[in-house]
Amino acid sequence: MTVVGLGIEGIDLTRFLAAEGARVTVSDIRTREELAEPLAAIEDSGATLSLGANREQDMTDADCVFVSQGVPPDLPALRAARRAGVPISSMTRLFLERCPVPVAGITGSSGKTTTTALVGEMLAEAGEDHVVGGNIGVGLLALLDQIGPETRVVLELSHTQLESIDRSPQLACVTNVTPNHLDRYSWSSYVALKRRIFEHQQGDDLAIFHIDDEVAAAFAEEAPARVRYTSLLRPLPGDGVTVSGGLIVRREDGRETEVMRRDEIPLRGDHNAANVVCALAVASELGVSDTAAADAVRRFQGVPHRLEPVATVRGVQYVNDSIATTPERTLAGMRTYEEPLVLLLGGRDKHLPLGELASEAVERCRAVVAFGEAGPVFATAIAGARDGERPVIEQAASIEGAVAAAARLARAGDVVLCAPAGTSFDAYRNFEQRGAAFREAVAALGESD
């Protein structure tokens, strides 16, 4: 067996396959020095290491190749494996094959991590045996030993994890599908990947769609399984969870039950209210009572790097929204604040439309600091929408420089929002590392208020 990519999924696959007695080869383009930490996690597996390149022979000689998400599917070595007839699988595909109980899967262009984490908190509040894993940062195969007949299994699934599956979770939830990853996929291909979460379902399975999103609403018309709906804005065409008169309401068999007040949600923004109604719909189908679910929502403090308050320094609040890797996600973050904003944009450009973001930044921001590889792209977009002197636009080479510039430009009462609208890959392996760098740069400003 060959495992391609030694991240969270590669470590999970290597340890699992080795424990089953397989001879495992790990293929990664990085060097031993670059992989020091993940190599330590598999040092007792007996795996053969093939580092510094993805070699065709490692793929063509394998009984099966397991590919971690994020590895380009058109990698020459993988193309050679396909030509040789070698099966190609993944952590997610193998887990869905092996999991002995029904699975709830959650996907979306945004909101899927918060929704998944919320469902996990709701199950914990209800005292239900459960596991949560997938794109949320937890390998899946190591969870199999923890799963009994009554265990609830909840997975966050990215489009790249869905790319390799040949079956769908028995309970599927789509929070939204908006333009994303267009640097690697066409829009139609990206939508098709999201569709996979429900397209292999059977008639007695269930799919939940947030119908305020146009694509998810269209999916509801295609689903082969039973359908439930969530919305903040639209009348529900059937059962599900919605907001009515400031109340979150669950509808079942046409009867409506009040779950909680919308103003009890501690997370800011309409996008988080949408996450809550999706999580409530999923948790209800998993047997969580309305009382337990509402109590979990009231206590939920969010997920790191998602509108995460970092510190208030000299009257300025610094917020880490490093997960915002698209203009739409950045807009959602901006719209949760009424205070004047100093907005940090940058990273690597995903070739997504910037017009709406630029227009709103001109209206809402005191200043914009553009950093990193795509800094000039964002600065040009904002400048093109600006009519007059506001906002101030500056550029910085790094996130540390961006924070220093923001500290100089912000005034007491402002919010410095790090919601970059680009990926982290120009300087960091992932958005978590970028968020950690933002936190460290804020800490370097001095003592918090």
Coordinates of C-alpha atoms in Angstrom, one line a residue, residues 4-325:
V4 CA 0.5 9.9 -0.6
G5 CA 0.9 12.9 1.6
L6 CA 1.8 12.8 5.3
G7 CA -0.6 15.2 6.9
I8 CA -3.4 14.3 9.4
E9 CA -4.9 11.9 6.9
G10 CA -1.6 10.4 5.9
I11 CA -0.7 9.7 9.5
D12 CA -4.1 8.2 10.1
L13 CA -3.9 6.0 7.0
T14 CA -0.3 4.8 7.7
R15 CA -1.0 3.8 11.3
F16 CA -4.3 2.1 10.4
L17 CA -3.0 0.1 7.4
A18 CA 0.2 -0.9 9.2
A19 CA -1.8 -2.1 12.2
E20 CA -3.8 -4.3 9.8
G21 CA -0.5 -5.9 8.6
A22 CA -0.1 -4.0 5.4
R23 CA 3.4 -3.1 4.0
V24 CA 3.1 0.7 3.7
T25 CA 5.1 3.1 1.6
V26 CA 4.8 6.8 2.5
S27 CA 5.3 9.1 -0.5
D28 CA 5.7 12.9 0.2
I29 CA 7.4 15.6 -1.8
R30 CA 8.8 17.1 1.4
T31 CA 12.1 16.2 3.0
R32 CA 12.8 14.3 6.2
E33 CA 13.6 17.6 7.9
E34 CA 10.4 19.2 6.8
L35 CA 8.4 16.2 8.0
A36 CA 10.0 15.8 11.5
E37 CA 6.8 16.0 13.5
P38 CA 4.6 13.8 11.3
L39 CA 7.4 11.2 10.9
A40 CA 7.6 11.0 14.7
A41 CA 3.9 10.1 14.7
I42 CA 4.5 7.0 12.4
E43 CA 7.9 6.0 13.6
D44 CA 6.6 2.7 15.1
S45 CA 4.6 1.8 12.0
G46 CA 7.4 0.2 10.0
A47 CA 6.5 2.2 7.0
T48 CA 9.0 2.6 4.1
L49 CA 9.7 6.3 3.4
S50 CA 9.9 7.7 -0.1
L51 CA 10.5 11.4 0.4
G52 CA 11.4 14.4 -1.7
A53 CA 9.2 13.4 -4.7
N54 CA 6.2 11.4 -5.6
R55 CA 7.7 8.6 -7.6
E56 CA 5.7 6.6 -10.2
Q57 CA 7.1 3.3 -9.1
D58 CA 5.7 3.8 -5.6
M59 CA 2.3 4.1 -7.1
T60 CA 2.4 1.5 -9.9
D61 CA 3.9 -1.2 -7.7
A62 CA 1.2 -0.8 -5.0
D63 CA -1.9 -2.9 -4.4
C64 CA -3.7 0.3 -3.6
V65 CA -2.8 4.0 -3.4
F66 CA -4.4 6.1 -0.7
V67 CA -4.3 9.8 -1.4
S68 CA -4.6 12.5 1.2
Q69 CA -6.9 15.5 0.5
G70 CA -5.1 18.4 -1.1
V71 CA -2.9 16.2 -3.2
P72 CA -3.5 17.2 -6.8
P73 CA -5.5 14.4 -8.5
D74 CA -3.6 15.0 -11.8
L75 CA -0.2 14.3 -10.2
P76 CA 1.8 12.4 -12.9
A77 CA 2.5 9.5 -10.5
L78 CA -1.2 9.1 -9.8
R79 CA -2.0 9.2 -13.5
A80 CA 0.6 6.4 -14.0
A81 CA -1.2 4.4 -11.2
R82 CA -4.5 4.8 -13.0
R83 CA -3.0 3.7 -16.3
A84 CA -1.7 0.6 -14.5
G85 CA -5.1 -0.2 -13.0
V86 CA -4.0 0.4 -9.4
P87 CA -7.1 1.2 -7.2
I88 CA -7.0 4.7 -5.7
S89 CA -8.7 5.4 -2.4
S90 CA -8.6 7.8 0.6
M91 CA -9.1 8.0 4.3
T92 CA -12.7 9.1 3.9
R93 CA -13.6 6.4 1.4
L94 CA -12.1 3.7 3.6
F95 CA -13.8 5.0 6.7
L96 CA -17.2 5.0 5.0
E97 CA -16.6 1.4 3.9
R98 CA -15.6 0.3 7.4
C99 CA -17.9 2.3 9.6
P100 CA -20.4 -0.1 11.2
V101 CA -23.1 2.5 12.0
P102 CA -24.8 5.3 10.0
V103 CA -22.8 8.4 9.4
A104 CA -23.8 12.1 9.4
G105 CA -21.8 14.2 7.0
I106 CA -21.7 18.0 6.8
T107 CA -20.2 20.0 3.9
G108 CA -20.4 23.5 2.6
S109 CA -18.2 26.3 1.2
S110 CA -18.3 27.9 4.6
G111 CA -19.8 27.1 8.0
K112 CA -19.2 23.4 7.9
T113 CA -16.6 23.3 10.7
T114 CA -18.7 25.4 13.1
T115 CA -21.8 23.4 12.2
T116 CA -20.0 20.1 12.8
A117 CA -18.5 21.3 16.1
L118 CA -21.9 22.5 17.2
V119 CA -23.5 19.1 16.5
G120 CA -20.7 17.5 18.6
E121 CA -21.4 19.9 21.5
M122 CA -25.1 19.1 21.2
L123 CA -24.5 15.4 21.3
A124 CA -22.2 15.8 24.3
E125 CA -24.9 17.9 26.1
A126 CA -27.4 15.2 25.5
G127 CA -25.0 12.5 26.9
E128 CA -24.9 10.7 23.6
D129 CA -22.0 8.4 22.7
H130 CA -20.4 10.1 19.7
V131 CA -17.3 10.8 17.6
V132 CA -16.5 13.8 15.5
G133 CA -13.9 13.8 12.8
G134 CA -12.9 14.5 9.2
N135 CA -11.9 17.9 7.9
I136 CA -12.4 19.3 11.3
G137 CA -8.8 18.2 12.0
V138 CA -9.3 14.7 13.3
G139 CA -8.3 11.5 11.4
L140 CA -11.1 9.1 10.9
L141 CA -9.7 5.6 10.9
A142 CA -8.3 5.9 14.4
L143 CA -11.9 6.4 15.5
L144 CA -13.2 3.1 14.3
D145 CA -12.2 1.3 17.6
Q146 CA -14.3 3.8 19.5
I147 CA -17.5 3.2 17.5
G148 CA -20.2 0.9 19.1
P149 CA -23.7 0.1 18.0
E150 CA -25.1 3.3 19.6
T151 CA -22.4 5.7 18.6
R152 CA -23.3 8.8 16.6
V153 CA -20.7 9.5 14.0
V154 CA -20.4 13.1 12.7
L155 CA -18.0 14.0 9.9
E156 CA -17.0 17.4 8.4
L157 CA -16.3 16.7 4.7
S158 CA -14.5 19.0 2.3
H159 CA -14.9 19.0 -1.4
T160 CA -11.5 17.2 -1.8
Q161 CA -12.6 14.5 0.7
L162 CA -15.8 14.1 -1.3
E163 CA -13.8 13.7 -4.5
S164 CA -12.8 10.2 -3.7
I165 CA -15.9 8.6 -2.2
D166 CA -18.3 6.2 -3.9
R167 CA -21.0 6.2 -1.3
S168 CA -22.7 9.0 0.6
P169 CA -23.4 9.4 4.4
Q170 CA -26.8 8.2 5.5
L171 CA -27.5 11.7 6.9
A172 CA -26.1 14.6 4.7
C173 CA -26.2 18.3 5.3
V174 CA -25.2 21.1 2.9
T175 CA -24.7 24.5 4.5
N176 CA -24.1 26.4 1.2
V177 CA -22.2 26.2 -2.0
T178 CA -20.5 29.4 -3.2
P179 CA -17.6 30.2 -5.5
N180 CA -14.4 28.8 -4.0
H181 CA -11.2 27.0 -5.1
L182 CA -11.7 28.3 -8.7
D183 CA -7.9 28.4 -8.9
R184 CA -8.1 24.6 -9.1
Y185 CA -11.6 23.7 -10.2
S186 CA -14.2 25.0 -12.6
W187 CA -17.4 26.1 -10.9
S188 CA -19.4 23.2 -12.3
S189 CA -16.7 20.7 -11.1
Y190 CA -16.8 22.2 -7.6
V191 CA -20.6 22.1 -7.4
A192 CA -20.4 18.4 -8.6
L193 CA -18.0 17.6 -5.8
K194 CA -20.4 19.0 -3.2
R195 CA -23.3 17.1 -4.7
R196 CA -21.5 13.8 -3.9
I197 CA -22.4 14.1 -0.2
F198 CA -26.0 13.1 -1.1
E199 CA -26.0 11.7 -4.6
H200 CA -25.3 8.1 -3.6
Q201 CA -28.0 8.2 -0.8
Q202 CA -30.9 5.7 -0.8
G203 CA -34.5 6.5 -0.4
D204 CA -34.6 5.9 3.3
D205 CA -31.6 8.2 3.9
L206 CA -32.0 11.9 4.8
A207 CA -30.5 15.1 3.4
I208 CA -30.7 18.6 5.0
F209 CA -30.2 21.7 2.9
H210 CA -29.9 25.4 3.9
I211 CA -32.2 26.8 1.2
D212 CA -31.1 30.5 1.7
D213 CA -28.3 29.4 -0.5
E214 CA -29.3 29.0 -4.2
V215 CA -27.2 26.0 -5.0
A216 CA -28.3 24.1 -1.8
A217 CA -31.9 24.9 -2.6
A218 CA -31.4 23.4 -6.1
F219 CA -29.8 20.3 -4.5
A220 CA -33.0 19.8 -2.5
E221 CA -34.8 19.2 -5.8
E222 CA -32.3 16.6 -6.9
A223 CA -31.9 14.6 -3.7
P224 CA -32.8 10.9 -4.0
A225 CA -33.4 10.6 -0.2
R226 CA -35.9 12.3 2.2
V227 CA -35.3 16.0 2.6
R228 CA -35.3 18.5 5.5
Y229 CA -34.7 22.2 5.1
T230 CA -33.2 25.1 7.1
S231 CA -33.5 28.8 6.5
L232 CA -33.3 32.2 8.1
L233 CA -35.2 34.0 5.3
R234 CA -37.4 31.7 3.4
P235 CA -40.6 29.8 4.2
L236 CA -39.8 26.1 4.7
P237 CA -41.4 23.9 2.0
G238 CA -41.4 21.0 4.5
D239 CA -40.0 20.0 7.9
G240 CA -36.8 21.5 9.2
V241 CA -35.5 24.4 11.3
T242 CA -36.1 28.1 10.7
V243 CA -36.4 31.5 12.3
S244 CA -39.7 33.1 12.9
G245 CA -40.4 36.3 14.9
G246 CA -37.0 36.2 16.6
L247 CA -37.5 32.6 17.6
I248 CA -35.7 29.5 16.3
V249 CA -38.4 27.0 15.4
R250 CA -38.2 23.3 14.6
R251 CA -41.0 21.9 12.3
E252 CA -41.7 18.2 12.4
D253 CA -44.7 16.6 10.6
G254 CA -46.0 20.2 10.1
R255 CA -46.0 21.0 13.9
E256 CA -43.8 23.8 15.1
T257 CA -41.8 23.8 18.3
E258 CA -39.9 26.7 19.7
V259 CA -36.3 25.8 20.4
M260 CA -34.7 29.1 21.6
R261 CA -34.6 32.8 20.9
R262 CA -32.3 33.9 18.1
D263 CA -30.7 36.5 20.4
E264 CA -29.5 33.8 22.7
I265 CA -26.9 32.7 20.1
P266 CA -23.6 33.9 21.4
L267 CA -21.8 33.8 18.0
R268 CA -22.1 37.0 16.0
G269 CA -23.5 37.3 12.5
D270 CA -26.2 35.9 10.3
H271 CA -23.8 33.3 9.0
N272 CA -23.5 31.8 12.5
A273 CA -27.2 31.9 12.9
A274 CA -27.4 29.8 9.7
N275 CA -24.8 27.4 11.2
V276 CA -27.0 27.1 14.3
V277 CA -30.2 26.1 12.4
C278 CA -28.2 23.6 10.3
A279 CA -26.7 22.1 13.5
L280 CA -30.1 21.9 15.2
A281 CA -31.6 20.1 12.2
V282 CA -28.8 17.5 12.2
A283 CA -28.8 17.0 15.9
S284 CA -32.5 16.6 16.0
E285 CA -32.3 13.8 13.5
L286 CA -29.6 12.2 15.7
G287 CA -31.9 12.1 18.6
V288 CA -30.8 15.2 20.6
S289 CA -33.6 17.0 22.4
D290 CA -34.4 20.6 21.8
T291 CA -33.5 21.5 25.4
A292 CA -30.0 19.9 25.2
A293 CA -29.4 21.4 21.7
A294 CA -30.3 24.9 22.9
D295 CA -28.2 24.6 26.0
A296 CA -25.2 23.6 23.9
V297 CA -25.7 26.6 21.6
R298 CA -25.9 29.0 24.5
R299 CA -22.6 27.8 25.8
F300 CA -20.8 27.5 22.5
Q301 CA -17.9 29.9 22.2
G302 CA -16.9 29.1 18.6
V303 CA -14.0 27.5 16.8
P304 CA -10.5 28.9 16.7
H305 CA -9.6 31.2 13.7
R306 CA -13.3 31.9 13.1
L307 CA -14.1 35.5 14.3
E308 CA -11.9 34.7 17.3
P309 CA -11.4 37.6 19.6
V310 CA -7.6 37.7 20.2
A311 CA -7.1 40.8 22.4
T312 CA -8.0 44.4 22.9
V313 CA -4.9 46.7 22.8
R314 CA -5.2 50.4 23.5
G315 CA -8.9 50.3 22.9
V316 CA -8.7 48.4 19.6
Q317 CA -10.1 44.9 19.3
Y318 CA -8.1 42.4 17.2
V319 CA -10.1 39.5 15.7
N320 CA -8.7 36.4 14.0
D321 CA -10.8 35.2 11.1
S322 CA -8.0 33.4 9.3
I323 CA -10.5 30.8 8.0
A324 CA -11.8 33.5 5.7
T325 CA -10.1 32.4 2.5

